[in-house]
Amino acid sequence: MPLRARTLVPALLAAMLAGCATPPPPAPHAYVVLLENADGSVGKVVYSGPQGVAQLDQPREAVALRGPAQTFVLDAAQLQRDAGAALAAQPVAPRTFELYFDVGNAQITKASEALLPEILQEVRSRAVPELAIIGHTDTVGSAEQNATLSLRRAEQVAELLKEARAAATHVEIASHGEHNLLISTPDETAEPRNRRVEVTVR
């Protein structure tokens, strides 16, 4: 009998403590919440309401649309209950890959070549995939030469992505030449990051 009493005391104490714990307040019925981007990054939202201003810059940070502009972190389970169906119905965001080239030619770099299987997998993961392959150059050479070179680069990548093109419902191959520079430079500037083909999977 004494052994049983000693066994019950901790259990009773735990039950009492549990009963005294304050549960987190429920999320408001209407709120603004900041979600992560597909790549895991988080932007920033500034909310301005009748009762103040709040900045959201953390994953699942939220603010009620009524009442004081005080931020809180929304529980993942609550977010799923409130918006799970809407989030599941969203289309998959486009994904862009940048493939780089040696100077003055259409030879893809080894590091960029290693991305080709990942591009193919991205195409295969989508129900109705579309593929855009856009060639670019730096500003070395004439605009006419660079328009031709960037098209050669785009066509070279398209050739390397035969399987991805076959799996896509629509394929665009285009040349932007030395326009739409990734890194702004003066004319006749060799910039490795501008010698690229952008492959976008939608």
PDB file of C-alpha atoms in Angstrom:
ATOM      1  CA  MET A   1       0.000   0.000   0.000  1.00  0.00           C
ATOM      2  CA  PRO A   2       2.731   2.589   0.794  1.00  0.00           C
ATOM      3  CA  LEU A   3       4.455   1.674  -2.497  1.00  0.00           C
ATOM      4  CA  ARG A   4       1.267   2.404  -4.389  1.00  0.00           C
ATOM      5  CA  ALA A   5       0.922   5.810  -2.680  1.00  0.00           C
ATOM      6  CA  ARG A   6       4.478   6.772  -3.632  1.00  0.00           C
ATOM      7  CA  THR A   7       3.777   5.787  -7.250  1.00  0.00           C
ATOM      8  CA  LEU A   8       0.628   7.910  -7.463  1.00  0.00           C
ATOM      9  CA  VAL A   9       2.103  11.114  -6.035  1.00  0.00           C
ATOM     10  CA  PRO A  10       4.317  11.992  -9.041  1.00  0.00           C
ATOM     11  CA  ALA A  11       1.482  11.135 -11.436  1.00  0.00           C
ATOM     12  CA  LEU A  12      -0.946  13.315  -9.508  1.00  0.00           C
ATOM     13  CA  LEU A  13       1.553  16.164  -9.370  1.00  0.00           C
ATOM     14  CA  ALA A  14       2.148  15.938 -13.127  1.00  0.00           C
ATOM     15  CA  ALA A  15      -1.586  16.024 -13.767  1.00  0.00           C
ATOM     16  CA  MET A  16      -1.971  19.098 -11.576  1.00  0.00           C
ATOM     17  CA  LEU A  17       0.897  20.884 -13.348  1.00  0.00           C
ATOM     18  CA  ALA A  18      -0.567  20.008 -16.716  1.00  0.00           C
ATOM     19  CA  GLY A  19      -3.896  21.425 -15.647  1.00  0.00           C
ATOM     20  CA  CYS A  20      -2.224  24.682 -14.571  1.00  0.00           C
ATOM     21  CA  ALA A  21      -0.238  25.155 -17.817  1.00  0.00           C
ATOM     22  CA  THR A  22      -1.527  27.953 -20.007  1.00  0.00           C
ATOM     23  CA  PRO A  23      -2.214  26.770 -23.569  1.00  0.00           C
ATOM     24  CA  PRO A  24      -1.080  29.068 -26.380  1.00  0.00           C
ATOM     25  CA  PRO A  25      -3.801  31.465 -27.529  1.00  0.00           C
ATOM     26  CA  PRO A  26      -5.651  30.386 -30.667  1.00  0.00           C
ATOM     27  CA  ALA A  27      -4.745  32.086 -33.924  1.00  0.00           C
ATOM     28  CA  PRO A  28      -7.130  34.889 -34.932  1.00  0.00           C
ATOM     29  CA  HIS A  29      -9.745  34.167 -37.568  1.00  0.00           C
ATOM     30  CA  ALA A  30      -8.196  36.588 -40.085  1.00  0.00           C
ATOM     31  CA  TYR A  31      -4.474  37.209 -40.353  1.00  0.00           C
ATOM     32  CA  VAL A  32      -1.594  37.868 -42.714  1.00  0.00           C
ATOM     33  CA  VAL A  33       1.202  35.277 -42.612  1.00  0.00           C
ATOM     34  CA  LEU A  34       4.628  35.265 -44.289  1.00  0.00           C
ATOM     35  CA  LEU A  35       5.611  31.953 -45.905  1.00  0.00           C
ATOM     36  CA  GLU A  36       8.937  30.668 -47.156  1.00  0.00           C
ATOM     37  CA  ASN A  37       9.758  30.743 -50.852  1.00  0.00           C
ATOM     38  CA  ALA A  38      10.355  27.511 -52.725  1.00  0.00           C
ATOM     39  CA  ASP A  39      14.121  27.865 -52.219  1.00  0.00           C
ATOM     40  CA  GLY A  40      13.754  28.342 -48.461  1.00  0.00           C
ATOM     41  CA  SER A  41      14.368  32.076 -48.501  1.00  0.00           C
ATOM     42  CA  VAL A  42      12.034  34.519 -46.753  1.00  0.00           C
ATOM     43  CA  GLY A  43      11.132  37.992 -47.924  1.00  0.00           C
ATOM     44  CA  LYS A  44       9.634  40.817 -45.912  1.00  0.00           C
ATOM     45  CA  VAL A  45       6.120  42.223 -45.554  1.00  0.00           C
ATOM     46  CA  VAL A  46       5.162  45.462 -43.807  1.00  0.00           C
ATOM     47  CA  TYR A  47       1.562  45.424 -42.597  1.00  0.00           C
ATOM     48  CA  SER A  48      -0.162  48.708 -41.781  1.00  0.00           C
ATOM     49  CA  GLY A  49      -3.559  48.585 -40.057  1.00  0.00           C
ATOM     50  CA  PRO A  50      -5.889  50.776 -37.997  1.00  0.00           C
ATOM     51  CA  GLN A  51      -4.007  49.915 -34.804  1.00  0.00           C
ATOM     52  CA  GLY A  52      -0.413  50.034 -35.921  1.00  0.00           C
ATOM     53  CA  VAL A  53       2.316  48.795 -38.211  1.00  0.00           C
ATOM     54  CA  ALA A  54       4.077  45.426 -38.102  1.00  0.00           C
ATOM     55  CA  GLN A  55       6.976  43.975 -40.077  1.00  0.00           C
ATOM     56  CA  LEU A  56       6.977  40.272 -40.939  1.00  0.00           C
ATOM     57  CA  ASP A  57      10.375  38.804 -41.831  1.00  0.00           C
ATOM     58  CA  GLN A  58      10.425  35.303 -40.312  1.00  0.00           C
ATOM     59  CA  PRO A  59       8.848  32.058 -41.589  1.00  0.00           C
ATOM     60  CA  ARG A  60       5.180  31.769 -40.522  1.00  0.00           C
ATOM     61  CA  GLU A  61       5.314  35.127 -38.741  1.00  0.00           C
ATOM     62  CA  ALA A  62       1.807  36.594 -38.771  1.00  0.00           C
ATOM     63  CA  VAL A  63      -0.296  39.543 -37.677  1.00  0.00           C
ATOM     64  CA  ALA A  64      -4.037  39.706 -37.041  1.00  0.00           C
ATOM     65  CA  LEU A  65      -6.133  41.841 -39.373  1.00  0.00           C
ATOM     66  CA  ARG A  66      -8.146  43.067 -36.398  1.00  0.00           C
ATOM     67  CA  GLY A  67      -6.748  44.369 -33.157  1.00  0.00           C
ATOM     68  CA  PRO A  68      -3.241  45.559 -32.243  1.00  0.00           C
ATOM     69  CA  ALA A  69      -0.539  45.036 -34.856  1.00  0.00           C
ATOM     70  CA  GLN A  70       1.398  42.513 -32.778  1.00  0.00           C
ATOM     71  CA  THR A  71       3.216  39.719 -34.583  1.00  0.00           C
ATOM     72  CA  PHE A  72       3.145  36.054 -33.601  1.00  0.00           C
ATOM     73  CA  VAL A  73       4.480  32.835 -35.089  1.00  0.00           C
ATOM     74  CA  LEU A  74       1.722  30.699 -36.542  1.00  0.00           C
ATOM     75  CA  ASP A  75       1.805  27.040 -35.606  1.00  0.00           C
ATOM     76  CA  ALA A  76       2.443  24.789 -38.625  1.00  0.00           C
ATOM     77  CA  ALA A  77      -0.556  22.628 -37.787  1.00  0.00           C
ATOM     78  CA  GLN A  78      -2.804  25.692 -37.591  1.00  0.00           C
ATOM     79  CA  LEU A  79      -1.535  26.917 -40.958  1.00  0.00           C
ATOM     80  CA  GLN A  80      -2.314  23.521 -42.462  1.00  0.00           C
ATOM     81  CA  ARG A  81      -5.850  23.582 -41.019  1.00  0.00           C
ATOM     82  CA  ASP A  82      -6.520  27.125 -42.214  1.00  0.00           C
ATOM     83  CA  ALA A  83      -4.841  27.123 -45.617  1.00  0.00           C
ATOM     84  CA  GLY A  84      -3.737  23.582 -46.437  1.00  0.00           C
ATOM     85  CA  ALA A  85      -6.186  23.145 -49.287  1.00  0.00           C
ATOM     86  CA  ALA A  86      -5.298  26.494 -50.865  1.00  0.00           C
ATOM     87  CA  LEU A  87      -1.565  25.840 -50.575  1.00  0.00           C
ATOM     88  CA  ALA A  88      -1.925  22.388 -52.119  1.00  0.00           C
ATOM     89  CA  ALA A  89      -3.860  23.850 -55.061  1.00  0.00           C
ATOM     90  CA  GLN A  90      -1.133  26.366 -55.940  1.00  0.00           C
ATOM     91  CA  PRO A  91       0.793  25.694 -59.149  1.00  0.00           C
ATOM     92  CA  VAL A  92       4.435  24.758 -58.724  1.00  0.00           C
ATOM     93  CA  ALA A  93       6.604  27.854 -59.009  1.00  0.00           C
ATOM     94  CA  PRO A  94       8.909  28.106 -62.044  1.00  0.00           C
ATOM     95  CA  ARG A  95      12.528  27.157 -61.470  1.00  0.00           C
ATOM     96  CA  THR A  96      15.443  28.720 -63.341  1.00  0.00           C
ATOM     97  CA  PHE A  97      18.893  27.215 -63.846  1.00  0.00           C
ATOM     98  CA  GLU A  98      21.872  29.261 -65.067  1.00  0.00           C
ATOM     99  CA  LEU A  99      24.417  27.424 -67.213  1.00  0.00           C
ATOM    100  CA  TYR A 100      27.725  29.177 -67.931  1.00  0.00           C
ATOM    101  CA  PHE A 101      30.120  29.126 -70.895  1.00  0.00           C
ATOM    102  CA  ASP A 102      33.757  29.647 -71.756  1.00  0.00           C
ATOM    103  CA  VAL A 103      34.642  32.975 -73.339  1.00  0.00           C
ATOM    104  CA  GLY A 104      33.770  33.463 -76.992  1.00  0.00           C
ATOM    105  CA  ASN A 105      32.304  30.010 -77.675  1.00  0.00           C
ATOM    106  CA  ALA A 106      29.363  27.678 -77.042  1.00  0.00           C
ATOM    107  CA  GLN A 107      31.230  25.265 -74.780  1.00  0.00           C
ATOM    108  CA  ILE A 108      29.379  24.755 -71.501  1.00  0.00           C
ATOM    109  CA  THR A 109      31.474  24.654 -68.326  1.00  0.00           C
ATOM    110  CA  LYS A 110      31.904  21.376 -66.450  1.00  0.00           C
ATOM    111  CA  ALA A 111      30.159  22.775 -63.361  1.00  0.00           C
ATOM    112  CA  SER A 112      27.132  23.756 -65.438  1.00  0.00           C
ATOM    113  CA  GLU A 113      27.090  20.446 -67.270  1.00  0.00           C
ATOM    114  CA  ALA A 114      26.633  18.757 -63.902  1.00  0.00           C
ATOM    115  CA  LEU A 115      23.252  20.527 -63.568  1.00  0.00           C
ATOM    116  CA  LEU A 116      21.720  18.857 -66.628  1.00  0.00           C
ATOM    117  CA  PRO A 117      20.378  15.759 -64.774  1.00  0.00           C
ATOM    118  CA  GLU A 118      18.744  18.058 -62.201  1.00  0.00           C
ATOM    119  CA  ILE A 119      16.999  19.996 -64.981  1.00  0.00           C
ATOM    120  CA  LEU A 120      15.707  16.746 -66.473  1.00  0.00           C
ATOM    121  CA  GLN A 121      14.405  15.647 -63.062  1.00  0.00           C
ATOM    122  CA  GLU A 122      12.671  19.004 -62.594  1.00  0.00           C
ATOM    123  CA  VAL A 123      10.907  18.608 -65.956  1.00  0.00           C
ATOM    124  CA  ARG A 124       9.819  15.065 -65.142  1.00  0.00           C
ATOM    125  CA  SER A 125       8.444  16.132 -61.748  1.00  0.00           C
ATOM    126  CA  ARG A 126       5.790  18.374 -63.321  1.00  0.00           C
ATOM    127  CA  ALA A 127       2.461  17.269 -64.743  1.00  0.00           C
ATOM    128  CA  VAL A 128       2.501  19.623 -67.762  1.00  0.00           C
ATOM    129  CA  PRO A 129       6.077  20.922 -68.016  1.00  0.00           C
ATOM    130  CA  GLU A 130       7.203  23.807 -70.203  1.00  0.00           C
ATOM    131  CA  LEU A 131      10.832  24.604 -70.975  1.00  0.00           C
ATOM    132  CA  ALA A 132      12.436  27.940 -71.925  1.00  0.00           C
ATOM    133  CA  ILE A 133      16.100  28.001 -73.025  1.00  0.00           C
ATOM    134  CA  ILE A 134      17.427  31.566 -73.418  1.00  0.00           C
ATOM    135  CA  GLY A 135      20.992  32.332 -74.524  1.00  0.00           C
ATOM    136  CA  HIS A 136      23.040  35.337 -73.356  1.00  0.00           C
ATOM    137  CA  THR A 137      26.539  36.770 -73.835  1.00  0.00           C
ATOM    138  CA  ASP A 138      28.770  39.371 -72.243  1.00  0.00           C
ATOM    139  CA  THR A 139      29.533  42.640 -74.082  1.00  0.00           C
ATOM    140  CA  VAL A 140      32.730  41.544 -75.817  1.00  0.00           C
ATOM    141  CA  GLY A 141      32.192  41.753 -79.594  1.00  0.00           C
ATOM    142  CA  SER A 142      29.485  43.358 -81.706  1.00  0.00           C
ATOM    143  CA  ALA A 143      25.794  43.088 -80.923  1.00  0.00           C
ATOM    144  CA  GLU A 144      25.284  41.045 -84.108  1.00  0.00           C
ATOM    145  CA  GLN A 145      28.038  38.591 -83.211  1.00  0.00           C
ATOM    146  CA  ASN A 146      26.674  38.192 -79.710  1.00  0.00           C
ATOM    147  CA  ALA A 147      23.133  37.577 -80.955  1.00  0.00           C
ATOM    148  CA  THR A 148      24.481  34.718 -83.049  1.00  0.00           C
ATOM    149  CA  LEU A 149      26.688  33.368 -80.247  1.00  0.00           C
ATOM    150  CA  SER A 150      23.932  33.396 -77.647  1.00  0.00           C
ATOM    151  CA  LEU A 151      21.652  31.482 -80.041  1.00  0.00           C
ATOM    152  CA  ARG A 152      24.400  28.879 -80.551  1.00  0.00           C
ATOM    153  CA  ARG A 153      24.661  28.535 -76.779  1.00  0.00           C
ATOM    154  CA  ALA A 154      20.908  28.086 -76.399  1.00  0.00           C
ATOM    155  CA  GLU A 155      20.860  25.490 -79.177  1.00  0.00           C
ATOM    156  CA  GLN A 156      23.804  23.658 -77.608  1.00  0.00           C
ATOM    157  CA  VAL A 157      21.955  23.410 -74.288  1.00  0.00           C
ATOM    158  CA  ALA A 158      18.793  22.306 -76.082  1.00  0.00           C
ATOM    159  CA  GLU A 159      20.792  19.521 -77.706  1.00  0.00           C
ATOM    160  CA  LEU A 160      22.149  18.436 -74.306  1.00  0.00           C
ATOM    161  CA  LEU A 161      18.590  18.433 -72.938  1.00  0.00           C
ATOM    162  CA  LYS A 162      17.065  16.092 -75.538  1.00  0.00           C
ATOM    163  CA  GLU A 163      15.248  14.014 -72.921  1.00  0.00           C
ATOM    164  CA  ALA A 164      13.927  17.080 -71.152  1.00  0.00           C
ATOM    165  CA  ARG A 165      12.675  18.536 -74.438  1.00  0.00           C
ATOM    166  CA  ALA A 166      10.937  15.274 -75.261  1.00  0.00           C
ATOM    167  CA  ALA A 167       9.172  15.290 -71.885  1.00  0.00           C
ATOM    168  CA  ALA A 168       8.075  18.946 -72.112  1.00  0.00           C
ATOM    169  CA  THR A 169       4.772  20.004 -73.645  1.00  0.00           C
ATOM    170  CA  HIS A 170       6.235  23.286 -74.922  1.00  0.00           C
ATOM    171  CA  VAL A 171       9.856  24.328 -75.604  1.00  0.00           C
ATOM    172  CA  GLU A 172      11.089  27.862 -76.315  1.00  0.00           C
ATOM    173  CA  ILE A 173      14.624  28.490 -77.595  1.00  0.00           C
ATOM    174  CA  ALA A 174      15.668  32.134 -77.882  1.00  0.00           C
ATOM    175  CA  SER A 175      18.648  34.485 -78.049  1.00  0.00           C
ATOM    176  CA  HIS A 176      19.023  37.704 -76.073  1.00  0.00           C
ATOM    177  CA  GLY A 177      22.614  38.386 -77.119  1.00  0.00           C
ATOM    178  CA  GLU A 178      24.285  41.027 -74.979  1.00  0.00           C
ATOM    179  CA  HIS A 179      20.954  42.463 -73.853  1.00  0.00           C
ATOM    180  CA  ASN A 180      19.491  41.611 -70.420  1.00  0.00           C
ATOM    181  CA  LEU A 181      22.885  41.342 -68.739  1.00  0.00           C
ATOM    182  CA  LEU A 182      22.931  39.591 -65.382  1.00  0.00           C
ATOM    183  CA  ILE A 183      25.815  41.861 -64.330  1.00  0.00           C
ATOM    184  CA  SER A 184      25.726  45.366 -65.780  1.00  0.00           C
ATOM    185  CA  THR A 185      29.053  46.208 -67.472  1.00  0.00           C
ATOM    186  CA  PRO A 186      30.436  48.669 -70.022  1.00  0.00           C
ATOM    187  CA  ASP A 187      30.885  47.583 -73.634  1.00  0.00           C
ATOM    188  CA  GLU A 188      33.732  45.172 -74.431  1.00  0.00           C
ATOM    189  CA  THR A 189      33.785  43.748 -70.894  1.00  0.00           C
ATOM    190  CA  ALA A 190      34.397  40.038 -70.343  1.00  0.00           C
ATOM    191  CA  GLU A 191      32.044  38.984 -67.530  1.00  0.00           C
ATOM    192  CA  PRO A 192      31.704  35.205 -66.889  1.00  0.00           C
ATOM    193  CA  ARG A 193      28.279  35.529 -65.266  1.00  0.00           C
ATOM    194  CA  ASN A 194      26.856  37.143 -68.411  1.00  0.00           C
ATOM    195  CA  ARG A 195      28.022  34.256 -70.630  1.00  0.00           C
ATOM    196  CA  ARG A 196      25.094  32.030 -69.793  1.00  0.00           C
ATOM    197  CA  VAL A 197      21.986  30.174 -70.840  1.00  0.00           C
ATOM    198  CA  GLU A 198      18.975  30.466 -68.564  1.00  0.00           C
ATOM    199  CA  VAL A 199      16.828  27.349 -68.496  1.00  0.00           C
ATOM    200  CA  THR A 200      13.419  27.901 -66.920  1.00  0.00           C
ATOM    201  CA  VAL A 201      11.121  24.989 -66.120  1.00  0.00           C
ATOM    202  CA  ARG A 202       7.455  25.835 -65.591  1.00  0.00           C
TER     203      ARG A 202
END
